[in-house]
Short mmCIF file of C-alpha atoms in Angstrom, two decimals:
data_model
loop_
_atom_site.label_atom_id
_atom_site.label_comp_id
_atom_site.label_asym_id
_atom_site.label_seq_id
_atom_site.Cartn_x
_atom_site.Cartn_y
_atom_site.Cartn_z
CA UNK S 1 125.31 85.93 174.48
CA UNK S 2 128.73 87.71 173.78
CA UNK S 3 128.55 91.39 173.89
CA UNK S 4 131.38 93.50 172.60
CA UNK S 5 133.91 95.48 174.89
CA UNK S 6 132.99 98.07 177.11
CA UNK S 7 132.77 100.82 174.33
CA UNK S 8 129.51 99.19 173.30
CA UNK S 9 127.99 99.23 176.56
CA UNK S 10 124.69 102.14 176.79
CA UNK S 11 124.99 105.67 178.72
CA UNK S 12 121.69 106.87 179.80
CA UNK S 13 120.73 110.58 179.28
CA UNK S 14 118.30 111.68 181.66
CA UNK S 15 116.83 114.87 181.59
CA UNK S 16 115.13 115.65 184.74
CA UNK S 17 113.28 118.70 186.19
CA UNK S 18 110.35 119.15 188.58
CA UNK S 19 110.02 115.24 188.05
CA UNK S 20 110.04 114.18 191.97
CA UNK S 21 106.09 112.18 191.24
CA UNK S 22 107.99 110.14 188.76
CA UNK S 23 111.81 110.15 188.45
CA UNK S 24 111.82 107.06 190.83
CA UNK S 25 109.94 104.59 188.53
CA UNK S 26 112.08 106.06 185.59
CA UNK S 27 115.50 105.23 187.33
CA UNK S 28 114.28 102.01 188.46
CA UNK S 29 113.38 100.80 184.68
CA UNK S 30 116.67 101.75 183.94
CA UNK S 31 118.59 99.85 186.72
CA UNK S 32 116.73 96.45 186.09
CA UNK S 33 117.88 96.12 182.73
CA UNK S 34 118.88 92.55 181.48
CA UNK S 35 121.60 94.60 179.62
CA UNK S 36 124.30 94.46 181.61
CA UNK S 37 127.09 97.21 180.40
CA UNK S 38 125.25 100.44 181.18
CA UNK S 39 125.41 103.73 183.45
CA UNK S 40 122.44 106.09 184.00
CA UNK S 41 123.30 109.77 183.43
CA UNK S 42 121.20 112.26 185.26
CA UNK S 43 120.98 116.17 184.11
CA UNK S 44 118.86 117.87 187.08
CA UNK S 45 117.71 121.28 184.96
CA UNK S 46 117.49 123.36 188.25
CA UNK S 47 114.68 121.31 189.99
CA UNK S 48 112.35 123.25 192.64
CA UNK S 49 110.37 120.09 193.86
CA UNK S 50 112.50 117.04 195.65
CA UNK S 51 113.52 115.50 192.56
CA UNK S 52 117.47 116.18 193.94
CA UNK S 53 116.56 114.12 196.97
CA UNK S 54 114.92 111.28 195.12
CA UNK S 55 118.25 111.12 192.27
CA UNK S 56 120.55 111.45 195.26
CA UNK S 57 119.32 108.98 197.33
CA UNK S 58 119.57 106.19 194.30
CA UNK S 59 123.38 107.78 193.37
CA UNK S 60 124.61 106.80 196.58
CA UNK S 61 123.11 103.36 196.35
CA UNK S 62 124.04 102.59 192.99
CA UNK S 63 127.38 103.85 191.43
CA UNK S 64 126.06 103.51 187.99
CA UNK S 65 124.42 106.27 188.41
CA UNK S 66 126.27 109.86 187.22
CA UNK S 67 124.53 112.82 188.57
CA UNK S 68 125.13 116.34 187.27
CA UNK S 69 123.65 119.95 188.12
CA UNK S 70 122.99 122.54 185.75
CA UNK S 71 123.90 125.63 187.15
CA UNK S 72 120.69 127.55 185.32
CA UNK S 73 117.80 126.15 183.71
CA UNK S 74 119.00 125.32 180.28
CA UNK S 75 115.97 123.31 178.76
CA UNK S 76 115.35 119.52 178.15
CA UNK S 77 117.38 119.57 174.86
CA UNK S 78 120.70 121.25 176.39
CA UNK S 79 120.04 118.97 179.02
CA UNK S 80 120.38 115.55 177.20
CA UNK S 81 123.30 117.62 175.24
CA UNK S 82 125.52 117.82 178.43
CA UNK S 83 124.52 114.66 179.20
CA UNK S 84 125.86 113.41 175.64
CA UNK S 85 129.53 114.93 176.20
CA UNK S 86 129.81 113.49 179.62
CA UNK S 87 129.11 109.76 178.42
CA UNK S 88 131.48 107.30 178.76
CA UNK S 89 129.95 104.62 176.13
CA UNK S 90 129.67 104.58 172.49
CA UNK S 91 125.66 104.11 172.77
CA UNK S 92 123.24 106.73 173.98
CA UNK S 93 119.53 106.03 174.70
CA UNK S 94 117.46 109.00 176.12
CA UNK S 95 114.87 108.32 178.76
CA UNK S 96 112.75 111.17 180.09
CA UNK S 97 112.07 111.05 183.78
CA UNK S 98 108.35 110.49 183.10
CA UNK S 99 108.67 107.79 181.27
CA UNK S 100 109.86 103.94 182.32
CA UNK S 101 111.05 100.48 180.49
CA UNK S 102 110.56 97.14 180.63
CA UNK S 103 113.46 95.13 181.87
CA UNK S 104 114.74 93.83 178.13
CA UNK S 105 114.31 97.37 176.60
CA UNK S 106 118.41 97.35 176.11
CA UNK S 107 119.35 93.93 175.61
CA UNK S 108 116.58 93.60 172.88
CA UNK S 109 117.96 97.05 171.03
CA UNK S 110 121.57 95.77 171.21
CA UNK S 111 121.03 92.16 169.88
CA UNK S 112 119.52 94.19 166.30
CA UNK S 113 122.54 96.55 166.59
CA UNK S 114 124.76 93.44 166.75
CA UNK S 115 123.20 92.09 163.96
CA UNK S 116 123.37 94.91 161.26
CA UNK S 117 126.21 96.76 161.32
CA UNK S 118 124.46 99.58 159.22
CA UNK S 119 121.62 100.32 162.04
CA UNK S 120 122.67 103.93 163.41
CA UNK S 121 119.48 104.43 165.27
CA UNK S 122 117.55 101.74 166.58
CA UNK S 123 113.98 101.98 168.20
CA UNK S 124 110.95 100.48 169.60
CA UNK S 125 107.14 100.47 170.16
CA UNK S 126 105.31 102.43 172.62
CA UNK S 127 102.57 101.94 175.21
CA UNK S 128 101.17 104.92 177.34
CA UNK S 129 99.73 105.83 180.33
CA UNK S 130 98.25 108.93 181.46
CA UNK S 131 99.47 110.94 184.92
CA UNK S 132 97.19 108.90 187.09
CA UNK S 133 98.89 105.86 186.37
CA UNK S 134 95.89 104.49 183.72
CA UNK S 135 96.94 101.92 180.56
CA UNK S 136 95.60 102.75 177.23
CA UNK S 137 95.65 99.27 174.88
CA UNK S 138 96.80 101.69 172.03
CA UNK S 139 99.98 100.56 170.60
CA UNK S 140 102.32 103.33 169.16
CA UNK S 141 103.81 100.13 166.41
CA UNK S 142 107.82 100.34 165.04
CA UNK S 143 108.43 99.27 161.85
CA UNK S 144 111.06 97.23 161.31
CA UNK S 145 112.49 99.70 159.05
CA UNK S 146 111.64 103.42 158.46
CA UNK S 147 113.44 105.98 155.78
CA UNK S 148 113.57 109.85 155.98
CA UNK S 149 110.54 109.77 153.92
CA UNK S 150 108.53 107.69 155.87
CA UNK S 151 109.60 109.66 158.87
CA UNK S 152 107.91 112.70 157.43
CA UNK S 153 104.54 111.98 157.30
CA UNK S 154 104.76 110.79 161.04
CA UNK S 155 107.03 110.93 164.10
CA UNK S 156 106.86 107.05 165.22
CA UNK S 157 110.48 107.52 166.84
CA UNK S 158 109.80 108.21 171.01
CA UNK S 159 112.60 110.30 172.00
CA UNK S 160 112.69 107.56 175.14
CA UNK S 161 112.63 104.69 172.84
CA UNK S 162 116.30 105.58 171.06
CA UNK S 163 119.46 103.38 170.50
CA UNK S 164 121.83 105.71 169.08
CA UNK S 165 125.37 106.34 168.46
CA UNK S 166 127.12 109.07 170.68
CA UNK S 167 129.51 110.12 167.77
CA UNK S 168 127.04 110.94 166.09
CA UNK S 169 124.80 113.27 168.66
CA UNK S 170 128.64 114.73 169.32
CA UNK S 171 128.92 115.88 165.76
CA UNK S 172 125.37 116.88 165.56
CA UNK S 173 123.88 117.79 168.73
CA UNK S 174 119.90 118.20 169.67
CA UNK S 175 118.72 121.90 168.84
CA UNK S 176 117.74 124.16 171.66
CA UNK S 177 114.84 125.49 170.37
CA UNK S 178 111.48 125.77 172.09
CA UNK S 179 109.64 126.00 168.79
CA UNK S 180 110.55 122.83 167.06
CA UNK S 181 110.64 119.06 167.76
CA UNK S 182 114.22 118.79 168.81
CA UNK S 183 114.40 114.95 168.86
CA UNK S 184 112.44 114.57 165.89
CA UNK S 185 114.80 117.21 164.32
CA UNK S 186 117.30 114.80 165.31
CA UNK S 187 116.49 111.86 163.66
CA UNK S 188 115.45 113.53 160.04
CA UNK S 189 119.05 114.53 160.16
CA UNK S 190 120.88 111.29 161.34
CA UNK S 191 118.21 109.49 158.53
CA UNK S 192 119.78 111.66 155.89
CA UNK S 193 123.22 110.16 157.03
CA UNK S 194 121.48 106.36 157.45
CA UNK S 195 119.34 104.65 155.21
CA UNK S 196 116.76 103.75 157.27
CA UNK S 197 116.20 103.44 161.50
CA UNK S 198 115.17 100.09 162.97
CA UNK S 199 112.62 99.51 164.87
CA UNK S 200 112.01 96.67 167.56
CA UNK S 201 108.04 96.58 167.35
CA UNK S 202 107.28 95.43 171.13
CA UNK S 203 106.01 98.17 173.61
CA UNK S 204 109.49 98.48 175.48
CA UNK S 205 109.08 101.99 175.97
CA UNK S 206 106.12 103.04 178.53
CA UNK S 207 105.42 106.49 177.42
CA UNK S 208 103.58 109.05 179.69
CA UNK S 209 101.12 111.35 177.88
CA UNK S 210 99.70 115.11 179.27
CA UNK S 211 98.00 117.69 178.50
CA UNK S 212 100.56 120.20 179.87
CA UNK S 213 103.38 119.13 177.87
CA UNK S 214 104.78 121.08 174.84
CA UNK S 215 103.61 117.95 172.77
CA UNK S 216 100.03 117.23 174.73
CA UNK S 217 99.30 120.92 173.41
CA UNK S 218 98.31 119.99 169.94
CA UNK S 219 98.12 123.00 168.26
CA UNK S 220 101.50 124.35 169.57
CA UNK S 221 102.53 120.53 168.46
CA UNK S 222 101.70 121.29 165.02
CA UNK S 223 103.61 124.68 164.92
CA UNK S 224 106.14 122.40 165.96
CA UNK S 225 106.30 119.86 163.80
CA UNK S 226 105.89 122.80 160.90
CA UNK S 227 108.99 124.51 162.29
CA UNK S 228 110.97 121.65 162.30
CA UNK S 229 110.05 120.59 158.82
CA UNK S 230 111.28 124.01 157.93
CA UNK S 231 114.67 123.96 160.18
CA UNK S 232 115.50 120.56 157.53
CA UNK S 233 114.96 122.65 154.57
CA UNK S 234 111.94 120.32 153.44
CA UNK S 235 110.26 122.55 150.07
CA UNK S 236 106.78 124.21 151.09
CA UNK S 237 104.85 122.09 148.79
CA UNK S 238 106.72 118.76 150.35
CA UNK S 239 106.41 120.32 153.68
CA UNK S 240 102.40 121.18 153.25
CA UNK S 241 101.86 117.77 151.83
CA UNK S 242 104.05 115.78 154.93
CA UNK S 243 102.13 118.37 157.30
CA UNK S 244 98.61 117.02 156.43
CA UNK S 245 99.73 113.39 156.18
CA UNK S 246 100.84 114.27 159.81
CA UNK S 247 97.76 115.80 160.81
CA UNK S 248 95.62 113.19 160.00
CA UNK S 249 97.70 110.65 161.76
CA UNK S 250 98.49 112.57 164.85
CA UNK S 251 94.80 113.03 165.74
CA UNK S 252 93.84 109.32 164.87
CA UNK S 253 96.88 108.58 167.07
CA UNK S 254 95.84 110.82 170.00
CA UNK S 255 92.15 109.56 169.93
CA UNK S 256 92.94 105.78 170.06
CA UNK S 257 95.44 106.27 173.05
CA UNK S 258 92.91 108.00 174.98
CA UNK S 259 89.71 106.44 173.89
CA UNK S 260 91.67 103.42 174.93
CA UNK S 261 92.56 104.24 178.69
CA UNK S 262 91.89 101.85 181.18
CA UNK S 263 89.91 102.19 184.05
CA UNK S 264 92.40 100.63 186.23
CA UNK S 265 95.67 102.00 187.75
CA UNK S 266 99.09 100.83 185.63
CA UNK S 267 100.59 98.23 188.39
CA UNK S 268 103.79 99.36 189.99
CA UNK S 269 106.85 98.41 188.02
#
């Protein structure tokens, strides 16, 4: 398989703090990849734990690997943002440190991108475990196409699942707001520029879910996802009418992927 030149190769953005209990599996994901034109960016938000230790001791042992410091705690969305400007490829995919791949997560992405020019944003289905390392057999499915309207109703784009061009996330970077889905933010606006995102529907993207998160609180999640329908200047009526649609599907969503956990520990990658 011919790729093109090194422009097209994939920097990426890892935003990383507190993460020393998983960073390790997330960097590993990323330097098995079948793809082979890639570096692995690492934004350490002012970590307190070992998580410096664990991303040094894979930078000296792998020179793909880019590490930089911020100087204060800046957030996970300035974070990737830095990360962004200091890429050296034309392709960005976001991984949080949480979070792993399977081996063809890249290569599978890149061989859609190659073969329609007009995909801006490429991205694929989800699996999830929880923080002690259990399965659930829920799927999060991709489409193979979604629109700005679709998107709406329902998030299906994983931050950690994205293919998407840095030019782009130059000209319009993530939002640093704690009060709105930044990513999600993200992709209403690039699907306003695109006709539609692509999805590769294969469970490429191991997601991890918890309660402590700013998404595992659900009803912070749906000020959230209110915020950020008003932040894209949806109408109230079109915003109350996406909001419910959401609703409906984010709690269907939430009960099959933990109704579904395993009893079993996820295998080591």
């Amino acid at each position: 398989m011919g790729y093109e030149a090194e422009s097209s190769g994939v920097s990426v953005v890892m935003p990383a703090y507190n993460a020393a209990a998983t960073i390790a599996r997330a960097i590993e994901s990323v330097l098995v990849q079948t793809y082979p034109t890639l570096e692995l960016i690492i934004v350490n938000d002012c970590s307190s734990d070992g998580t410096g230790l664990v991303i040094e001791s894979y930078a000296h042992r792998d020179s793909r690997i880019q590490v930089f410091c911020n100087k204060e705690k800046q957030g996970v969305s300035a974070s990737r943002n830095r990360g962004v400007r200091e890429a050296r490829y034309s392709w960005i995919a976001f991984l949080d440190s949480d979070d792993y791949w399977l081996p063809d997560k890249l290569e599978a992405q890149m061989q859609v991108i190659a073969a329609d020019g007009a995909c801006g944003l490429c991205f694929t289905a989800s699996s999830f475990i929880n923080a002690a390392g259990r399965r659930s057999a829920y799927i999060l499915h991709a489409p193979r196409r979604v629109t700005y309207r679709q998107l709406l109703s329902q998030n299906v784009i994983s931050c950690s699942s994205v293919l998407v061009r840095r030019s782009d996330l130059l000209a319009e970077p993530m939002v640093c707001s704690p009060m709105i889905h930044e990513d999600y933010a993200s992709w209403l606006a690039l699907l306003k520029k695109y006709p539609y995102a692509s999805g590769v529907d294969r469970p490429l993207l191991v997601y991890q879910v918890s309660t402590g998160s700013r998404s595992g609180n659900k009803l912070r999640a749906a000020r959230m996802q209110w915020n950020t329908y008003q932040r894209c200047d949806l109408p109230r009526l079109a915003s109350c009418a996406h909001f419910l649609t959401y609703l409906l599907r984010s709690v269907r969503k939430y009960c099959a992927i933990w109704r579904q956990m395993q009893p079993q520990p996820e295998a080591a990658l």
